[in-house]
mmCIF file of N, CA and C in Angstrom:
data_model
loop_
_atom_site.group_PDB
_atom_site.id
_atom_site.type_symbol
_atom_site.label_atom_id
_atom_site.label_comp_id
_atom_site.label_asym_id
_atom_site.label_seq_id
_atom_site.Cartn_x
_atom_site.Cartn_y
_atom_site.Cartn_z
ATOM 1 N N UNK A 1 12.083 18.416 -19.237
ATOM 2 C CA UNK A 1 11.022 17.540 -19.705
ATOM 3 C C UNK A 1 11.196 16.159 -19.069
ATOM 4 N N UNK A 2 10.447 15.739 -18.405
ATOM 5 C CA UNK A 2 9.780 14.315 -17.718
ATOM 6 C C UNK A 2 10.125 13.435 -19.118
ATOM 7 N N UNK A 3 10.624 12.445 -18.994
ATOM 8 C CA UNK A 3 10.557 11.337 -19.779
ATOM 9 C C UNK A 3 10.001 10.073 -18.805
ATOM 10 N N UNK A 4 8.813 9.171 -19.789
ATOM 11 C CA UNK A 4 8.855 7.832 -19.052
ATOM 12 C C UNK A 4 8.864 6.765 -19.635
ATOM 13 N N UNK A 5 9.183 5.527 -19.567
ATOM 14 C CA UNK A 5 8.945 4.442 -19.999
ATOM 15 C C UNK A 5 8.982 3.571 -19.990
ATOM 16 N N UNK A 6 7.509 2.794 -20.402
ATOM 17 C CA UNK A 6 6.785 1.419 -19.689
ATOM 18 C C UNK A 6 7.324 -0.035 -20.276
ATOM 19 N N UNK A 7 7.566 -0.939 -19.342
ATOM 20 C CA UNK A 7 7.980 -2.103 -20.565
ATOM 21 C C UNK A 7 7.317 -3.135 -19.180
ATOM 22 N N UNK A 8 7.189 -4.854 -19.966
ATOM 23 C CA UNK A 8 6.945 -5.972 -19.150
ATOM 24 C C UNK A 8 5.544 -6.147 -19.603
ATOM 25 N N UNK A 9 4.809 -5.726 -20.779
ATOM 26 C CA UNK A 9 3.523 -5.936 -20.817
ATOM 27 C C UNK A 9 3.731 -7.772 -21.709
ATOM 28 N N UNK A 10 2.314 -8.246 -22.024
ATOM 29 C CA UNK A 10 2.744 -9.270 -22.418
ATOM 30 C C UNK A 10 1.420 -10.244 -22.600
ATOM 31 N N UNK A 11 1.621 -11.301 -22.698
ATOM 32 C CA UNK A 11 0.089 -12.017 -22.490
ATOM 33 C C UNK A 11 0.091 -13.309 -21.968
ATOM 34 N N UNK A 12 -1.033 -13.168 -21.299
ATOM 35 C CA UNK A 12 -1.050 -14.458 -20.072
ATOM 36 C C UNK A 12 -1.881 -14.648 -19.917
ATOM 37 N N UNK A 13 -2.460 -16.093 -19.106
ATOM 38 C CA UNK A 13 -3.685 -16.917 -19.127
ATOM 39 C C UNK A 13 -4.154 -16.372 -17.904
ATOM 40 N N UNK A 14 -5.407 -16.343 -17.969
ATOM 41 C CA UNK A 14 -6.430 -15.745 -16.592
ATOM 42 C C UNK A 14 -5.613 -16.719 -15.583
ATOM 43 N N UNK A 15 -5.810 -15.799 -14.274
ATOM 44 C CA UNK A 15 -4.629 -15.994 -13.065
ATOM 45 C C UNK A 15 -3.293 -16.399 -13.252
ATOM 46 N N UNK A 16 -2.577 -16.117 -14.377
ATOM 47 C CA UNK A 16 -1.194 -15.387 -14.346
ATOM 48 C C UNK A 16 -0.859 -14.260 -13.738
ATOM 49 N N UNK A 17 0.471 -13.566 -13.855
ATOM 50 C CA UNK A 17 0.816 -12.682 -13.566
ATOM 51 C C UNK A 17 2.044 -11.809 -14.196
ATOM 52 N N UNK A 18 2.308 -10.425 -14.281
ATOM 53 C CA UNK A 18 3.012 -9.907 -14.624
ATOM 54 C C UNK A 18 3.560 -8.672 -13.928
ATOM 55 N N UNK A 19 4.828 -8.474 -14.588
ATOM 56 C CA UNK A 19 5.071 -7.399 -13.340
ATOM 57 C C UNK A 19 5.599 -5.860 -14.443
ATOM 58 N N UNK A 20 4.645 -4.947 -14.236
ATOM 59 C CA UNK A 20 5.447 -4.073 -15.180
ATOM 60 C C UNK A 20 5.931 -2.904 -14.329
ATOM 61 N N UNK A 21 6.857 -2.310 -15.372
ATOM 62 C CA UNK A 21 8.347 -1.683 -14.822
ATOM 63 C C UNK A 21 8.375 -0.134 -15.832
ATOM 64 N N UNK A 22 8.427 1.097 -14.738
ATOM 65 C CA UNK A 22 8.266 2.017 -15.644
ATOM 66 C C UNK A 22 9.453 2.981 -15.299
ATOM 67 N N UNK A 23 10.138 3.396 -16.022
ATOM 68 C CA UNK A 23 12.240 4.353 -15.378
ATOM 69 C C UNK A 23 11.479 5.752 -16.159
ATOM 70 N N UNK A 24 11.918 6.529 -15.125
ATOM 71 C CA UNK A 24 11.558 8.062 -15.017
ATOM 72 C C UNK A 24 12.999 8.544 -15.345
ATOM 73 N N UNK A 25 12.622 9.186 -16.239
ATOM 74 C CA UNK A 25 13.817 10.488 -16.601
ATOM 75 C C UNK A 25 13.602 11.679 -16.883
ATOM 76 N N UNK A 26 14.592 12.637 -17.220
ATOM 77 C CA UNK A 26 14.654 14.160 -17.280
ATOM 78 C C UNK A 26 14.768 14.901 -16.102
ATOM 79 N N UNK A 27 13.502 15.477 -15.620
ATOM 80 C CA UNK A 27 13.713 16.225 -14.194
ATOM 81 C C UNK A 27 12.983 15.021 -13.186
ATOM 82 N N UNK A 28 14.432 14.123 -13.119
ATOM 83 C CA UNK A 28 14.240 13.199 -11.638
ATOM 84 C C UNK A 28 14.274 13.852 -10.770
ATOM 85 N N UNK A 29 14.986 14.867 -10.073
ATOM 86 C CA UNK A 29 15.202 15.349 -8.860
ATOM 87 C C UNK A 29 13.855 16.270 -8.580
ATOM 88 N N UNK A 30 13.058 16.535 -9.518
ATOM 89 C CA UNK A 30 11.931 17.095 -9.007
ATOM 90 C C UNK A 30 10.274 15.910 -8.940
ATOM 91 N N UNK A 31 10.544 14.842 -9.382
ATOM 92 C CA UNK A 31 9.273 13.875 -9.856
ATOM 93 C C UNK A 31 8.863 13.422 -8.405
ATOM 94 N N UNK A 32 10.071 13.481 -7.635
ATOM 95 C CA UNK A 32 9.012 13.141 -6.038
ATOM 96 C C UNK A 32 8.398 14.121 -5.621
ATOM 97 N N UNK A 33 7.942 14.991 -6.300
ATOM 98 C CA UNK A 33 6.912 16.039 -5.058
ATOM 99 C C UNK A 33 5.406 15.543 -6.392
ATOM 100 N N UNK A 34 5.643 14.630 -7.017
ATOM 101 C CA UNK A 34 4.423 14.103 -8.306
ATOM 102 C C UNK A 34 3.484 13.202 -7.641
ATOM 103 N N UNK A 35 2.300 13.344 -8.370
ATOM 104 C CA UNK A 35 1.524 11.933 -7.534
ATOM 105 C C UNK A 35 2.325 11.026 -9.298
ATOM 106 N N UNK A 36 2.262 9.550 -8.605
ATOM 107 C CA UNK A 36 3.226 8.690 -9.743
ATOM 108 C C UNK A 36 1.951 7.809 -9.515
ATOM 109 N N UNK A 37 1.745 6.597 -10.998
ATOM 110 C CA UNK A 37 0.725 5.891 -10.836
ATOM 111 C C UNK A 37 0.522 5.257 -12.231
ATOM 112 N N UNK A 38 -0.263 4.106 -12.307
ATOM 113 C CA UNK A 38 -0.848 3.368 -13.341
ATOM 114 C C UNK A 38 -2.286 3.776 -13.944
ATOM 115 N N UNK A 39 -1.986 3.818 -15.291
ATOM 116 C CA UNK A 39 -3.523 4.159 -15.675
ATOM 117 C C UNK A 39 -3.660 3.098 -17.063
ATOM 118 N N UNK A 40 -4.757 2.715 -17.705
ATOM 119 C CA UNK A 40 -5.039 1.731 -18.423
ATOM 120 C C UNK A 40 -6.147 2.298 -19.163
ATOM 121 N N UNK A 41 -5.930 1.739 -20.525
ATOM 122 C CA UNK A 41 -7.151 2.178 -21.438
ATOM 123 C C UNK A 41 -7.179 1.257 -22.529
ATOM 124 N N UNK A 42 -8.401 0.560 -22.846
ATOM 125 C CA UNK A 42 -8.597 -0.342 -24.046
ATOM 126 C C UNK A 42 -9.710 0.369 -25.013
ATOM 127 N N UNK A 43 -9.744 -0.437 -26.480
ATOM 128 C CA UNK A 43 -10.583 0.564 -27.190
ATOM 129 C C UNK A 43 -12.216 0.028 -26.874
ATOM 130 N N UNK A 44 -12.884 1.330 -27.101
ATOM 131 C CA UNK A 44 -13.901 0.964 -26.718
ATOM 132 C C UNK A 44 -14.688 1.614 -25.023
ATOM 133 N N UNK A 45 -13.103 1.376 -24.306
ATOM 134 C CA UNK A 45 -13.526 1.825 -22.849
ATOM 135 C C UNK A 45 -13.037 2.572 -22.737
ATOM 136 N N UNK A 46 -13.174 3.559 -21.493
ATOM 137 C CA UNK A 46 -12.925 5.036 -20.555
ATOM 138 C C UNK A 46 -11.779 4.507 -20.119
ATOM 139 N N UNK A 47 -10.895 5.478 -19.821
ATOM 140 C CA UNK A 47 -9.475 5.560 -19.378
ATOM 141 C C UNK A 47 -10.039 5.203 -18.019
ATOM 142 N N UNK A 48 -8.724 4.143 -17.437
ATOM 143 C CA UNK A 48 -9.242 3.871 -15.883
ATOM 144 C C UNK A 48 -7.866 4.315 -15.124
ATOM 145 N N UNK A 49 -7.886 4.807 -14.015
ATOM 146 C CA UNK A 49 -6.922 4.839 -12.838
ATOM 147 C C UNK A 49 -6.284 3.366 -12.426
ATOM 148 N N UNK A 50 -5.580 2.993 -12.209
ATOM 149 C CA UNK A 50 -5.270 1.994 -11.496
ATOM 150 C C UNK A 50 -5.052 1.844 -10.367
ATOM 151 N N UNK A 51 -3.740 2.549 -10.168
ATOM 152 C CA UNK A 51 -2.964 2.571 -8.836
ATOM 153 C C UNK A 51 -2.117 3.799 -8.797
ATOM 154 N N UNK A 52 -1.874 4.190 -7.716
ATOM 155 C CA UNK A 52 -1.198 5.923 -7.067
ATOM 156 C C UNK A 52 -0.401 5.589 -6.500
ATOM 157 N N UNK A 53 0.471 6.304 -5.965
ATOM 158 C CA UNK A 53 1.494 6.518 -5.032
ATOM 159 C C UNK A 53 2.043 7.849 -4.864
ATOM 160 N N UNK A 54 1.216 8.651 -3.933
ATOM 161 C CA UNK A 54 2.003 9.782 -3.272
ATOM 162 C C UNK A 54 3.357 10.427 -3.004
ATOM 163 N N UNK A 55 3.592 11.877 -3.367
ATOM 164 C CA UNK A 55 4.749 11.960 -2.484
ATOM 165 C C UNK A 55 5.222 11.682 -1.472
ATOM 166 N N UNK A 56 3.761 11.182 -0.424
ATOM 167 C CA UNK A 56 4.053 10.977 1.285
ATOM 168 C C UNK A 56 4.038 9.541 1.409
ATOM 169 N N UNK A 57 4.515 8.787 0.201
ATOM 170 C CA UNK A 57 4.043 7.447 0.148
ATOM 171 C C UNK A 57 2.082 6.877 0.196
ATOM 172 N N UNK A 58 1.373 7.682 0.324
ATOM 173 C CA UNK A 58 0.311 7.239 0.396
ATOM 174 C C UNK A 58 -0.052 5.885 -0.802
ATOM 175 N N UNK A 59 -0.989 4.617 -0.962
ATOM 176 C CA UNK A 59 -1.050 4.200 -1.892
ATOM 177 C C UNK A 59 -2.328 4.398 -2.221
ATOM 178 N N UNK A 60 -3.175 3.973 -3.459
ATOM 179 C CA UNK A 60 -4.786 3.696 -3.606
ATOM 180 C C UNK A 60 -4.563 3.269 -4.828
ATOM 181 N N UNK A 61 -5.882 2.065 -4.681
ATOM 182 C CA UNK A 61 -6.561 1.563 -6.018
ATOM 183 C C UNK A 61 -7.732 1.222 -6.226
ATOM 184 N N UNK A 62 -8.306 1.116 -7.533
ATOM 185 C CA UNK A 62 -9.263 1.372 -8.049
ATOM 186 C C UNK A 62 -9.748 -0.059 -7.564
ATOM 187 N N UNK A 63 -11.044 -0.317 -7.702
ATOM 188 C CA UNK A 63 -11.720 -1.103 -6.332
ATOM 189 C C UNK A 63 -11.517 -2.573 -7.482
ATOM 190 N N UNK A 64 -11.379 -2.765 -8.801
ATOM 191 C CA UNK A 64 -11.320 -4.061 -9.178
ATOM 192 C C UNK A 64 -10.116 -4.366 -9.211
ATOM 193 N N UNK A 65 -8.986 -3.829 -8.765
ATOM 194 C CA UNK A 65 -7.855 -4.682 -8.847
ATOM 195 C C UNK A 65 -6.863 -4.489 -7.184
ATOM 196 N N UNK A 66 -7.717 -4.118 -5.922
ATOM 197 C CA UNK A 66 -7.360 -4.191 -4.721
ATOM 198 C C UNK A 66 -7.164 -5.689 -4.378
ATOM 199 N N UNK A 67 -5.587 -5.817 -3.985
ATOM 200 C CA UNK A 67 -5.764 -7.083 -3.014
ATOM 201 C C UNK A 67 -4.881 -8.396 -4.579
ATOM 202 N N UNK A 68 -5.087 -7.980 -6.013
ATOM 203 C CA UNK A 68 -4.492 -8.423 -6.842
ATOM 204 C C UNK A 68 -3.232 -7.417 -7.170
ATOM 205 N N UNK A 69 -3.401 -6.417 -7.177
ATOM 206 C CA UNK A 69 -1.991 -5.672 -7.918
ATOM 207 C C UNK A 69 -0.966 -4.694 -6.585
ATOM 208 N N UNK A 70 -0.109 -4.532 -7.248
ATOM 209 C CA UNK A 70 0.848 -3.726 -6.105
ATOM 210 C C UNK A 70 1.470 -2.806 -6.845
ATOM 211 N N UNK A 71 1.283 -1.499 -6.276
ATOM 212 C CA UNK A 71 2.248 -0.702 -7.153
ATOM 213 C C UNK A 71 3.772 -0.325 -5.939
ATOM 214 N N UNK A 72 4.977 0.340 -6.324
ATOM 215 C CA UNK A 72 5.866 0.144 -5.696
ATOM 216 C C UNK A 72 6.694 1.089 -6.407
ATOM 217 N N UNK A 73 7.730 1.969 -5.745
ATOM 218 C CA UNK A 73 8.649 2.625 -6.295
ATOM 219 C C UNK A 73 9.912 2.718 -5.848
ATOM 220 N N UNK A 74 10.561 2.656 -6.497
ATOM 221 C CA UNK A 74 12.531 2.426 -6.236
ATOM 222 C C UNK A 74 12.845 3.983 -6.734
ATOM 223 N N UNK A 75 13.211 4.943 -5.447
ATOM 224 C CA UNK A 75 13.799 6.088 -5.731
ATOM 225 C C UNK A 75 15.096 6.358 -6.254
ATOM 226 N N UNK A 76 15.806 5.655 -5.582
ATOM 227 C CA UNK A 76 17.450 5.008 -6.294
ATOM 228 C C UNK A 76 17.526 4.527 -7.856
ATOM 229 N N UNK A 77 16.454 4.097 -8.080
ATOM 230 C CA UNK A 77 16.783 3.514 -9.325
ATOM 231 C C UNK A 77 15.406 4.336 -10.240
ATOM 232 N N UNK A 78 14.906 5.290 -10.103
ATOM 233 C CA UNK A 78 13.962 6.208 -10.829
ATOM 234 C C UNK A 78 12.832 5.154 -11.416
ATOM 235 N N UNK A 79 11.996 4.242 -11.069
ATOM 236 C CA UNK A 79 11.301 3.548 -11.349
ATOM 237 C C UNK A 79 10.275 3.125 -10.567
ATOM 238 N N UNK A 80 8.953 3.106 -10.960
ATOM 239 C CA UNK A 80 7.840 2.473 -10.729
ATOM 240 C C UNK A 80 7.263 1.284 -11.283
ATOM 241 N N UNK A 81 6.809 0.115 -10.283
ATOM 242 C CA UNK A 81 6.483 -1.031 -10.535
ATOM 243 C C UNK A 81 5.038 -0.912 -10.866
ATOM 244 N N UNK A 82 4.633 -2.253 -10.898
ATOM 245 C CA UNK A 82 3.383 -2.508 -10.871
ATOM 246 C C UNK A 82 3.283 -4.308 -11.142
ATOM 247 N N UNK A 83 3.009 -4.540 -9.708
ATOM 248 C CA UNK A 83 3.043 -6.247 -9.987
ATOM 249 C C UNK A 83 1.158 -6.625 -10.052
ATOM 250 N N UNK A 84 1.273 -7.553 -10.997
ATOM 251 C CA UNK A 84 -0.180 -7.664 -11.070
ATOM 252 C C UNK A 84 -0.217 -9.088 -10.933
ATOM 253 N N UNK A 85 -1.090 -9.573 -10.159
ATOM 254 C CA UNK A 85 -1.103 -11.190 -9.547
ATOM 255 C C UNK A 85 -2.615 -11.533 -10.464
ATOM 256 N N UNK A 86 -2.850 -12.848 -10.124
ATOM 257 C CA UNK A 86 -4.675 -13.159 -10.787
ATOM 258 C C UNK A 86 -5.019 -12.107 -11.569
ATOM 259 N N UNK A 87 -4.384 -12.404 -12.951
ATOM 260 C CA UNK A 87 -5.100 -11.935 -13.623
ATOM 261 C C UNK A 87 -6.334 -11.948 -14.275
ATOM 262 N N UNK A 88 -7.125 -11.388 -14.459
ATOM 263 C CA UNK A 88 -8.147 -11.662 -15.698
ATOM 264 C C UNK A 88 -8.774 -11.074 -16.723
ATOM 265 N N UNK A 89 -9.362 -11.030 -17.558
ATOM 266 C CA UNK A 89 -9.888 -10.837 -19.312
ATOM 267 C C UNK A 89 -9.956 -9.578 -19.252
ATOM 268 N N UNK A 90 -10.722 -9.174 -18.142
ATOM 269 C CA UNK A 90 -11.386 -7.473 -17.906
ATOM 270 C C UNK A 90 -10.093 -6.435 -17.615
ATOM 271 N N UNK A 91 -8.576 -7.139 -17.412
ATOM 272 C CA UNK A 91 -7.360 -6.434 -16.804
ATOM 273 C C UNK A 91 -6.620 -6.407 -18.076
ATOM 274 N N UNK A 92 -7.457 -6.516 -19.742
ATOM 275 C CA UNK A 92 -6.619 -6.362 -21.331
ATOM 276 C C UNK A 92 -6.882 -5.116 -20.983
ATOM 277 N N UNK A 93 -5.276 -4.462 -21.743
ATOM 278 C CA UNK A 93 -5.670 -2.923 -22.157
ATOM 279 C C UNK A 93 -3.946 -2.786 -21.807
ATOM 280 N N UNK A 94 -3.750 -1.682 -22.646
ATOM 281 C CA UNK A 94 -2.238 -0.799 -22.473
ATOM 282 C C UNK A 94 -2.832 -0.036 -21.497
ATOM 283 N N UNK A 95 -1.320 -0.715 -20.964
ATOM 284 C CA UNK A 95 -0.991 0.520 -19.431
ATOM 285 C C UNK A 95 -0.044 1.570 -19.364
ATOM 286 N N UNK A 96 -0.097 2.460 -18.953
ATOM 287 C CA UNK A 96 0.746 3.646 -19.049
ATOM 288 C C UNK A 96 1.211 4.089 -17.752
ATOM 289 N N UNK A 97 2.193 4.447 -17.236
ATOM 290 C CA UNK A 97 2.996 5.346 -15.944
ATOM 291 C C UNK A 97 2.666 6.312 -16.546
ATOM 292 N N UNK A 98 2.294 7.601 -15.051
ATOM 293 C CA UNK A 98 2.171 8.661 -15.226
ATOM 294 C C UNK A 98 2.724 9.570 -14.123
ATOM 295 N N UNK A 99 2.897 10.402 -14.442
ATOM 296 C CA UNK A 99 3.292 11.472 -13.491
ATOM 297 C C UNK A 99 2.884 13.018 -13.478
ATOM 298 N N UNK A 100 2.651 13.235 -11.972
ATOM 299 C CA UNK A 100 1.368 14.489 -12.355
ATOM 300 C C UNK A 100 1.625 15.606 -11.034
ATOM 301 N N UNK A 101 1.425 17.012 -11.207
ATOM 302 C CA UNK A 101 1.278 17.744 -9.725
ATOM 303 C C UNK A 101 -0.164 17.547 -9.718
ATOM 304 N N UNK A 102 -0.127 16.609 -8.843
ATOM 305 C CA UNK A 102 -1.841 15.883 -8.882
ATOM 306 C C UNK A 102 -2.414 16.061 -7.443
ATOM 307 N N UNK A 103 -2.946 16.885 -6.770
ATOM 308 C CA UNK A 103 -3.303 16.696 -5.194
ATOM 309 C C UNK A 103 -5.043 16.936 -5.369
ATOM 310 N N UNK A 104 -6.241 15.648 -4.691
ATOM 311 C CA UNK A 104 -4.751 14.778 -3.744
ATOM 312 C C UNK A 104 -4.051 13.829 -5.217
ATOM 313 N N UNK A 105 -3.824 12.884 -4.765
ATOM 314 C CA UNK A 105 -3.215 11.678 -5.201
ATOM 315 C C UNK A 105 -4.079 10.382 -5.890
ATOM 316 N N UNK A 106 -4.513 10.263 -6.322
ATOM 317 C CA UNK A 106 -5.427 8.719 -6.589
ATOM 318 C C UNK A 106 -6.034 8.749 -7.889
ATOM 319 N N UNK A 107 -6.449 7.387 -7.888
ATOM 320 C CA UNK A 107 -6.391 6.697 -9.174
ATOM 321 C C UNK A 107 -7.360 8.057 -10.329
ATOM 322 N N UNK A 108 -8.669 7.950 -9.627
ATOM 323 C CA UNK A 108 -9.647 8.776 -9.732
ATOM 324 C C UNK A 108 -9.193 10.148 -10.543
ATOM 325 N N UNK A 109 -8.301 11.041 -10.067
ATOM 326 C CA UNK A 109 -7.464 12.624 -10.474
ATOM 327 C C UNK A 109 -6.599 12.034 -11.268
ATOM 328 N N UNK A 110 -5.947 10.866 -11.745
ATOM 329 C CA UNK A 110 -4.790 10.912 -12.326
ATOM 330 C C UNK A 110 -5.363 10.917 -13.948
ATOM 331 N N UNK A 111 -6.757 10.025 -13.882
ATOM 332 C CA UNK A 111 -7.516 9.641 -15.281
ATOM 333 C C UNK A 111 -7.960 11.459 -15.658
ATOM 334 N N UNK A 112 -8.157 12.577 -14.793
ATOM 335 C CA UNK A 112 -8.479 13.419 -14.922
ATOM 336 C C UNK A 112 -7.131 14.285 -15.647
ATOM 337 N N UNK A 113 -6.501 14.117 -14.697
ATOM 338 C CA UNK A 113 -5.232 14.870 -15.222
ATOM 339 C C UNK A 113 -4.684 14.596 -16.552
ATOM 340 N N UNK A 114 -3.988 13.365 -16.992
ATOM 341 C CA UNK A 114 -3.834 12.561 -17.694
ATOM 342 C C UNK A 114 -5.256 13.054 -18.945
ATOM 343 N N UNK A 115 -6.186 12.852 -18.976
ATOM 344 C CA UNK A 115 -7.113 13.498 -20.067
ATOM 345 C C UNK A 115 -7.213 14.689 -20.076
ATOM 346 N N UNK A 116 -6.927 15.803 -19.240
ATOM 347 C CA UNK A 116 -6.548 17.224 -19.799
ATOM 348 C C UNK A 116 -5.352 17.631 -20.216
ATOM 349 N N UNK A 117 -4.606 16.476 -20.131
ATOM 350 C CA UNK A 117 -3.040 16.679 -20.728
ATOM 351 C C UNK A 117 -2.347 17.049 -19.683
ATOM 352 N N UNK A 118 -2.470 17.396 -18.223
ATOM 353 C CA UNK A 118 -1.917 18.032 -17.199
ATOM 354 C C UNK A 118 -1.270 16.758 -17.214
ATOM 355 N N UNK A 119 -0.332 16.042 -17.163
ATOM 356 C CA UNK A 119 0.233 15.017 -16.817
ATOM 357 C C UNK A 119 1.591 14.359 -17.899
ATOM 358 N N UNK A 120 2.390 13.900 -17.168
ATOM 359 C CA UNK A 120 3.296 13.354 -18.309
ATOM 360 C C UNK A 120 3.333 11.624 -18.232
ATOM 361 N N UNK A 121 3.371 10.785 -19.492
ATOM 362 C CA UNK A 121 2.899 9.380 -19.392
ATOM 363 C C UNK A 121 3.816 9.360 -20.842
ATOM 364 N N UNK A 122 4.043 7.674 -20.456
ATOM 365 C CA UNK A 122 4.916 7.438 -21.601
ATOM 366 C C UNK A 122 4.227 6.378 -22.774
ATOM 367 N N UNK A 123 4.618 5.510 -23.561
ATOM 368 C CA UNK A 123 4.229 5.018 -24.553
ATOM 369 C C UNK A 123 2.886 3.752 -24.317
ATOM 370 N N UNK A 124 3.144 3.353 -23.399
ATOM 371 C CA UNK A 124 2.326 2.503 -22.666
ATOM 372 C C UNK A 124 2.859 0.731 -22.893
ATOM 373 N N UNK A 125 2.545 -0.101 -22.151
ATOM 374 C CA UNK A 125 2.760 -1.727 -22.611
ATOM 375 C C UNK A 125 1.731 -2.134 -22.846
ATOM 376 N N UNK A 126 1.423 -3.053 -23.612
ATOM 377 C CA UNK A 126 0.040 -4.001 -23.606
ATOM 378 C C UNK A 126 0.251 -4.949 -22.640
ATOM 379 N N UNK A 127 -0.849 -5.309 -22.337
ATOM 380 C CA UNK A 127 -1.239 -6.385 -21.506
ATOM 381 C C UNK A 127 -2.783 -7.155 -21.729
ATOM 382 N N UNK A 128 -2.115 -8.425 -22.194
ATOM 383 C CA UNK A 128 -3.553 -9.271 -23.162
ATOM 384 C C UNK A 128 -3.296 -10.329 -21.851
ATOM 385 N N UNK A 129 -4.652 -10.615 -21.922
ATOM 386 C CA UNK A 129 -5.173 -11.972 -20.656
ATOM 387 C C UNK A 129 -6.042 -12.634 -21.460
ATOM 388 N N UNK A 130 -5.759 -13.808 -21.497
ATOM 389 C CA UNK A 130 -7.095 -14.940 -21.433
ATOM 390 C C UNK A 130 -7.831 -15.802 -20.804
ATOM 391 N N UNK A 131 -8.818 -16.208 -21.305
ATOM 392 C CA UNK A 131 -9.725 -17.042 -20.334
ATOM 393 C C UNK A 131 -8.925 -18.521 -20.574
#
């Protein structure tokens, strides 16, 4: 069993930044053949994709937070980042790491996977922004 879990959520003034941090456990030695990635959901709204990262390293993100966020993974240390620069109001919502036999890879399939349960995701962090 996949274990994950998210921490670094927090709250910050529109164009702050935060960096959240998600450590993979259980079957590590098999989670790199996973698509790995950020997904976000507030109440009220549809689960969104964020950001991917391939087994082949490929990256993608969802078109409102290109060019502000970075996702990143440390194989040595079983963890996925997610640095988020300029923030703003529309970027509230708990975020969750996920991990999935997801092909292809991207933000788009992970919200899919992840809502049929095909996927393993851990408790999630909040992340509150203000104006």
């Amino acid at each position: 069993q996949m274990q994950l879990a998210e921490s670094g959520g927090g709250s910050v003034q529109s164009g702050g930044s935060l960096r959240l941090s998600c450590v993979i456990s259980g079957y590590t030695f098999s989670y790199r053949n996973y698509c790995l990635g950020w997904f976000r959901q507030s109440p009220g709204k549809e689960r969104e994709g964020v950001a991917t990262i391939g087994n082949d390293g490929s990256i993608e993100y969802t078109d409102s937070v290109k060019g502000r966020f970075a996702i990143s993974q440390d194989n040595s240390k079983n963890t996925l980042d997610l640095e988020m620069n300029n923030l703003k109001p529309e970027d509230t919502a708990m975020y969750y790491c996920a991990a999935a036999l997801s092909h292809p890879c991207n933000p788009r399939t992970l919200v899919v996977v992840t809502t049929t349960g095909n996927a393993y995701w851990g408790q999630g962090t909040q992340v509150n922004v203000s104006s």
